[in-house]
Amino acid sequence: MSLKEKIDLSKLPKHIAIIMDGNGRWAKSKFLPRFIGHTNGVKTVKNIVELSRKLNIKVLTLYAFSTENWQRPQEEISGLISLLITYLKSEIESMIKNQISFRILGDISRFSKEVQDEIENVCNKTKDNSGLVLNIALNYGARQEIIKAFKSLYKNKIDNPTEEDISNCLYTKGLPDPDLLIRTSGEMRISNFLLWQIAYAEIYITNVLWPDFSEEEFYKAILEYQKRDRRFGSI
Ligand code: FPP
């Protein structure tokens, strides 16, 4: 029986969030520049989006650029942004055809007008699609997102907020919380990712580096999730 056949299609996570780590180490291990690691990381992105869509996963959230990533060399930052733009230009037709709804989690106002326009174009053209919601976290930080929520509650004079009020002020408004959080390349950290939303997520950490995160590795993560006993604090 293949790994794919072992998956229980009635118990799939609705929302999978991924910290895509290890592009740099992948490149280094092959004596290649870091940028080649990121280029190969994009190939994995395409593959995982396609597999998620075929499995009928409702939401896939990928951490592409954190608020802390501005500390990287300017050349690497521009390289990552240009990879994202190339990705959007090459994928927009297939997103439309495959009913993928593309969204951004994060504050994109710090990017150039050209980058913002391209992102908004893809968001607008895919916003009514009814299939997989693909969230890319870009200039995203969970603490910044929570501060933004506080400000919005204050502005709207909600002084006794419920969990729902807070969820409604986050970038993930209206979406189910992640059931499964995957981190590649072995680090045991959350790195300021979706702090509010992952309250009950199952965490899966693999030593595999993101460019090597294959179809089989994705199925392994889902199978491990399906083995877990999710009690949400109950017994
Ligand atoms: C982690 O590797 C990866 C990133 C910080 C960026 C992820 C971005 C992409 C895969 C490309 C652009 C995104 C899309 C959605 C097309 P690292 O550089 O932190 O690796 P290291 O820890 O081994 O140095």
Coordinates of C-alpha atoms and ligand atoms in Angstrom, one line a residue:
M1 CA 0.0 0.0 0.0
S2 CA 1.4 3.4 -1.0
L3 CA 1.5 6.3 1.5
K4 CA -1.1 8.0 -0.5
E5 CA -3.5 5.1 -0.2
K6 CA -3.1 5.0 3.6
I7 CA -4.5 8.5 4.0
D8 CA -8.0 8.6 5.4
L9 CA -9.8 11.0 3.1
S10 CA -12.5 11.6 5.7
K11 CA -10.0 12.8 8.3
L12 CA -8.0 15.3 6.4
P13 CA -6.8 18.5 8.0
K14 CA -8.9 21.4 6.8
H15 CA -6.1 23.9 7.1
I16 CA -2.4 23.1 6.8
A17 CA 0.2 25.8 7.6
I18 CA 3.9 25.4 6.7
I19 CA 7.1 27.0 7.9
M20 CA 9.2 26.4 4.8
D21 CA 12.7 26.3 6.2
G22 CA 16.0 25.1 4.9
N23 CA 16.5 26.5 1.4
G24 CA 19.8 28.0 2.4
R25 CA 21.1 24.8 4.0
W26 CA 20.0 22.8 1.0
A27 CA 22.0 25.1 -1.3
K28 CA 25.0 25.1 1.0
S29 CA 25.1 21.3 1.1
K30 CA 25.4 21.3 -2.7
F31 CA 27.9 24.2 -2.7
L32 CA 25.4 26.3 -4.6
P33 CA 24.4 30.0 -3.9
R34 CA 21.4 30.5 -1.5
F35 CA 19.3 31.9 -4.3
I36 CA 19.3 28.4 -6.0
G37 CA 18.0 27.0 -2.8
H38 CA 15.1 29.5 -2.9
T39 CA 14.5 28.7 -6.6
N40 CA 14.2 25.0 -5.7
G41 CA 12.0 26.0 -2.8
V42 CA 9.5 27.5 -5.3
K43 CA 9.3 24.1 -7.1
T44 CA 8.3 22.6 -3.8
V45 CA 5.7 25.3 -3.3
K46 CA 4.1 24.5 -6.7
N47 CA 4.1 20.8 -5.9
I48 CA 2.5 21.2 -2.5
V49 CA -0.1 23.6 -3.7
E50 CA -1.1 21.1 -6.5
L51 CA -1.2 18.1 -4.0
S52 CA -3.3 20.1 -1.5
R53 CA -5.7 21.0 -4.2
K54 CA -6.0 17.4 -5.4
L55 CA -6.6 16.2 -1.8
N56 CA -9.3 18.9 -1.4
I57 CA -7.5 20.6 1.5
K58 CA -9.5 23.8 2.2
V59 CA -6.7 26.1 3.3
L60 CA -2.9 26.1 2.8
T61 CA -0.8 28.8 4.4
L62 CA 2.9 29.1 3.5
Y63 CA 5.3 31.3 5.4
A64 CA 7.3 33.0 2.7
F65 CA 8.7 36.2 4.3
S66 CA 8.6 37.2 8.0
T67 CA 8.9 40.7 9.5
E68 CA 12.3 39.5 10.8
N69 CA 13.5 38.6 7.2
W70 CA 14.2 42.3 6.5
Q71 CA 17.5 41.7 8.4
R72 CA 18.7 39.5 5.5
P73 CA 21.0 41.0 2.8
Q74 CA 19.2 43.3 0.4
E75 CA 20.2 41.1 -2.5
E76 CA 18.5 38.0 -0.9
I77 CA 15.4 40.0 -0.1
S78 CA 15.0 41.3 -3.7
G79 CA 15.7 37.7 -4.9
L80 CA 12.8 36.3 -2.8
I81 CA 10.4 39.1 -3.9
S82 CA 11.3 38.6 -7.6
L83 CA 10.7 34.8 -7.2
L84 CA 7.3 35.5 -5.7
I85 CA 6.4 37.9 -8.6
T86 CA 7.6 35.4 -11.2
Y87 CA 5.6 32.7 -9.4
L88 CA 2.4 34.8 -9.4
K89 CA 2.8 35.7 -13.1
S90 CA 3.3 32.0 -14.1
E91 CA 0.6 30.6 -11.8
I92 CA -2.3 33.1 -12.2
E93 CA -3.9 31.3 -15.1
S94 CA -3.8 27.9 -13.4
M95 CA -5.1 29.5 -10.2
I96 CA -8.1 30.8 -12.1
K97 CA -8.6 27.4 -13.9
N98 CA -8.3 25.4 -10.7
Q99 CA -10.5 27.7 -8.5
I100 CA -7.6 28.6 -6.2
S101 CA -8.2 31.7 -4.1
F102 CA -4.9 33.5 -3.5
R103 CA -4.5 35.7 -0.4
I104 CA -1.7 37.5 1.5
L105 CA -1.3 37.4 5.3
G106 CA 0.8 40.4 6.3
D107 CA 1.5 44.0 5.6
I108 CA 2.5 44.5 1.9
S109 CA 2.7 48.3 2.1
R110 CA 6.4 48.1 2.6
F111 CA 6.9 46.6 -0.9
S112 CA 7.2 48.6 -4.1
K113 CA 4.1 49.8 -5.9
E114 CA 4.8 47.3 -8.8
V115 CA 4.9 44.4 -6.3
Q116 CA 1.8 45.5 -4.5
D117 CA -0.1 45.9 -7.8
E118 CA 0.9 42.4 -9.0
I119 CA -0.2 40.9 -5.7
E120 CA -3.5 42.8 -5.6
N121 CA -4.2 41.8 -9.2
V122 CA -3.9 38.1 -8.4
C123 CA -5.9 38.5 -5.1
N124 CA -8.7 40.3 -7.0
K125 CA -8.8 37.9 -10.0
T126 CA -9.0 34.9 -7.7
K127 CA -11.1 36.2 -4.8
D128 CA -14.4 34.5 -5.7
N129 CA -12.8 31.2 -6.4
S130 CA -14.4 28.4 -4.4
G131 CA -11.5 25.8 -4.2
L132 CA -8.3 25.8 -2.2
V133 CA -7.5 29.0 -0.3
L134 CA -3.8 29.7 -0.7
N135 CA -2.4 32.1 1.9
I136 CA 1.1 33.4 1.5
A137 CA 2.5 35.0 4.6
L138 CA 4.5 37.9 3.4
N139 CA 6.1 40.5 5.7
Y140 CA 4.1 38.6 8.3
G141 CA 4.6 38.5 12.1
A142 CA 2.1 37.1 14.5
R143 CA 2.8 39.7 17.2
Q144 CA 2.3 42.5 14.7
E145 CA -0.9 40.9 13.6
I146 CA -2.1 40.7 17.2
I147 CA -1.2 44.4 17.8
K148 CA -3.2 45.2 14.6
A149 CA -6.2 43.3 16.1
F150 CA -5.9 45.2 19.5
K151 CA -5.9 48.5 17.6
S152 CA -8.9 47.6 15.6
L153 CA -10.8 46.4 18.7
Y154 CA -10.0 49.7 20.4
K155 CA -11.0 51.7 17.4
N156 CA -14.3 49.9 17.2
K157 CA -14.8 50.4 21.0
I158 CA -15.1 46.6 21.6
D159 CA -13.9 46.6 25.2
N160 CA -15.0 43.1 26.2
P161 CA -13.8 41.1 23.1
T162 CA -14.7 37.4 22.6
E163 CA -12.4 34.9 20.8
E164 CA -14.5 35.4 17.7
D165 CA -14.0 39.2 17.9
I166 CA -10.3 38.7 18.0
S167 CA -10.2 36.1 15.2
N168 CA -12.2 38.5 13.0
C169 CA -9.5 41.1 13.3
L170 CA -6.8 38.8 12.0
Y171 CA -5.6 38.3 8.4
T172 CA -7.1 34.8 8.6
K173 CA -10.6 36.2 9.2
G174 CA -13.3 33.7 8.2
L175 CA -10.9 30.8 7.8
P176 CA -10.7 27.7 10.0
D177 CA -7.6 27.6 12.3
P178 CA -4.7 25.4 11.1
D179 CA -5.2 21.7 12.2
L180 CA -1.6 20.8 11.1
L181 CA 1.5 23.0 11.3
I182 CA 4.5 21.6 9.4
R183 CA 8.0 22.9 9.8
T184 CA 10.8 21.6 7.6
S185 CA 14.6 21.4 8.4
G186 CA 14.3 20.4 12.0
E187 CA 14.2 23.6 14.0
M188 CA 11.9 23.3 17.0
R189 CA 10.5 26.9 16.8
I190 CA 7.3 28.7 15.9
S191 CA 9.1 31.8 14.7
N192 CA 6.3 34.3 15.2
F193 CA 3.9 32.4 12.9
L194 CA 0.1 32.4 13.5
L195 CA 0.5 32.5 17.3
W196 CA -3.3 32.9 17.9
Q197 CA -4.5 30.5 15.2
I198 CA -2.3 27.5 16.1
A199 CA -3.7 27.2 19.6
Y200 CA -4.8 23.6 18.9
A201 CA -2.8 22.7 15.8
E202 CA -0.8 19.5 15.7
I203 CA 2.8 20.2 15.1
Y204 CA 4.9 18.1 12.7
I205 CA 8.6 18.8 12.4
T206 CA 10.8 17.0 9.9
N207 CA 14.5 17.2 9.3
V208 CA 13.9 17.2 5.5
L209 CA 14.9 20.6 3.9
W210 CA 12.2 22.5 2.1
P211 CA 13.5 21.9 -1.4
D212 CA 13.5 18.2 -0.7
F213 CA 10.0 18.2 0.8
S214 CA 8.4 15.8 -1.7
E215 CA 5.0 14.3 -2.3
E216 CA 5.9 11.4 0.0
E217 CA 7.1 13.7 2.8
F218 CA 3.8 15.6 2.6
Y219 CA 1.8 12.4 2.9
K220 CA 4.0 11.3 5.9
A221 CA 3.0 14.6 7.6
I222 CA -0.7 14.0 7.0
L223 CA -0.5 10.4 8.1
E224 CA 1.3 11.4 11.3
Y225 CA -1.5 14.0 11.9
Q226 CA -4.2 11.3 11.4
K227 CA -2.5 9.1 14.1
R228 CA -2.7 11.8 16.7
D229 CA -5.6 11.8 19.2
R230 CA -6.9 15.3 19.1
R231 CA -8.7 16.1 22.4
F232 CA -8.8 19.9 22.4
G233 CA -8.3 19.9 26.2
S234 CA -10.9 17.2 26.8
I235 CA -10.1 13.6 28.0
Ligands
FPP1 C1 13.6 29.4 4.4 O1 14.9 29.0 4.0 C2 12.9 30.0 3.4 C3 12.5 31.3 3.3 C4 12.9 32.3 4.2 C5 11.8 31.8 2.1 C6 10.7 30.9 1.5 C7 10.5 31.4 0.2 C8 10.3 30.7 -1.0 C9 10.3 29.2 -1.0 C10 10.3 31.4 -2.3 C11 9.2 32.4 -2.5 C12 7.9 32.1 -2.2 C13 6.8 31.7 -2.9 C14 5.5 31.5 -2.3 C15 6.8 31.6 -4.4 P1 16.1 29.7 4.7 O2 16.7 30.7 3.7 O3 15.7 30.3 6.0 O4 17.1 28.5 4.9 P2 18.2 28.3 5.9 O5 17.6 28.4 7.3 O6 18.7 26.9 5.6 O7 19.2 29.3 5.7

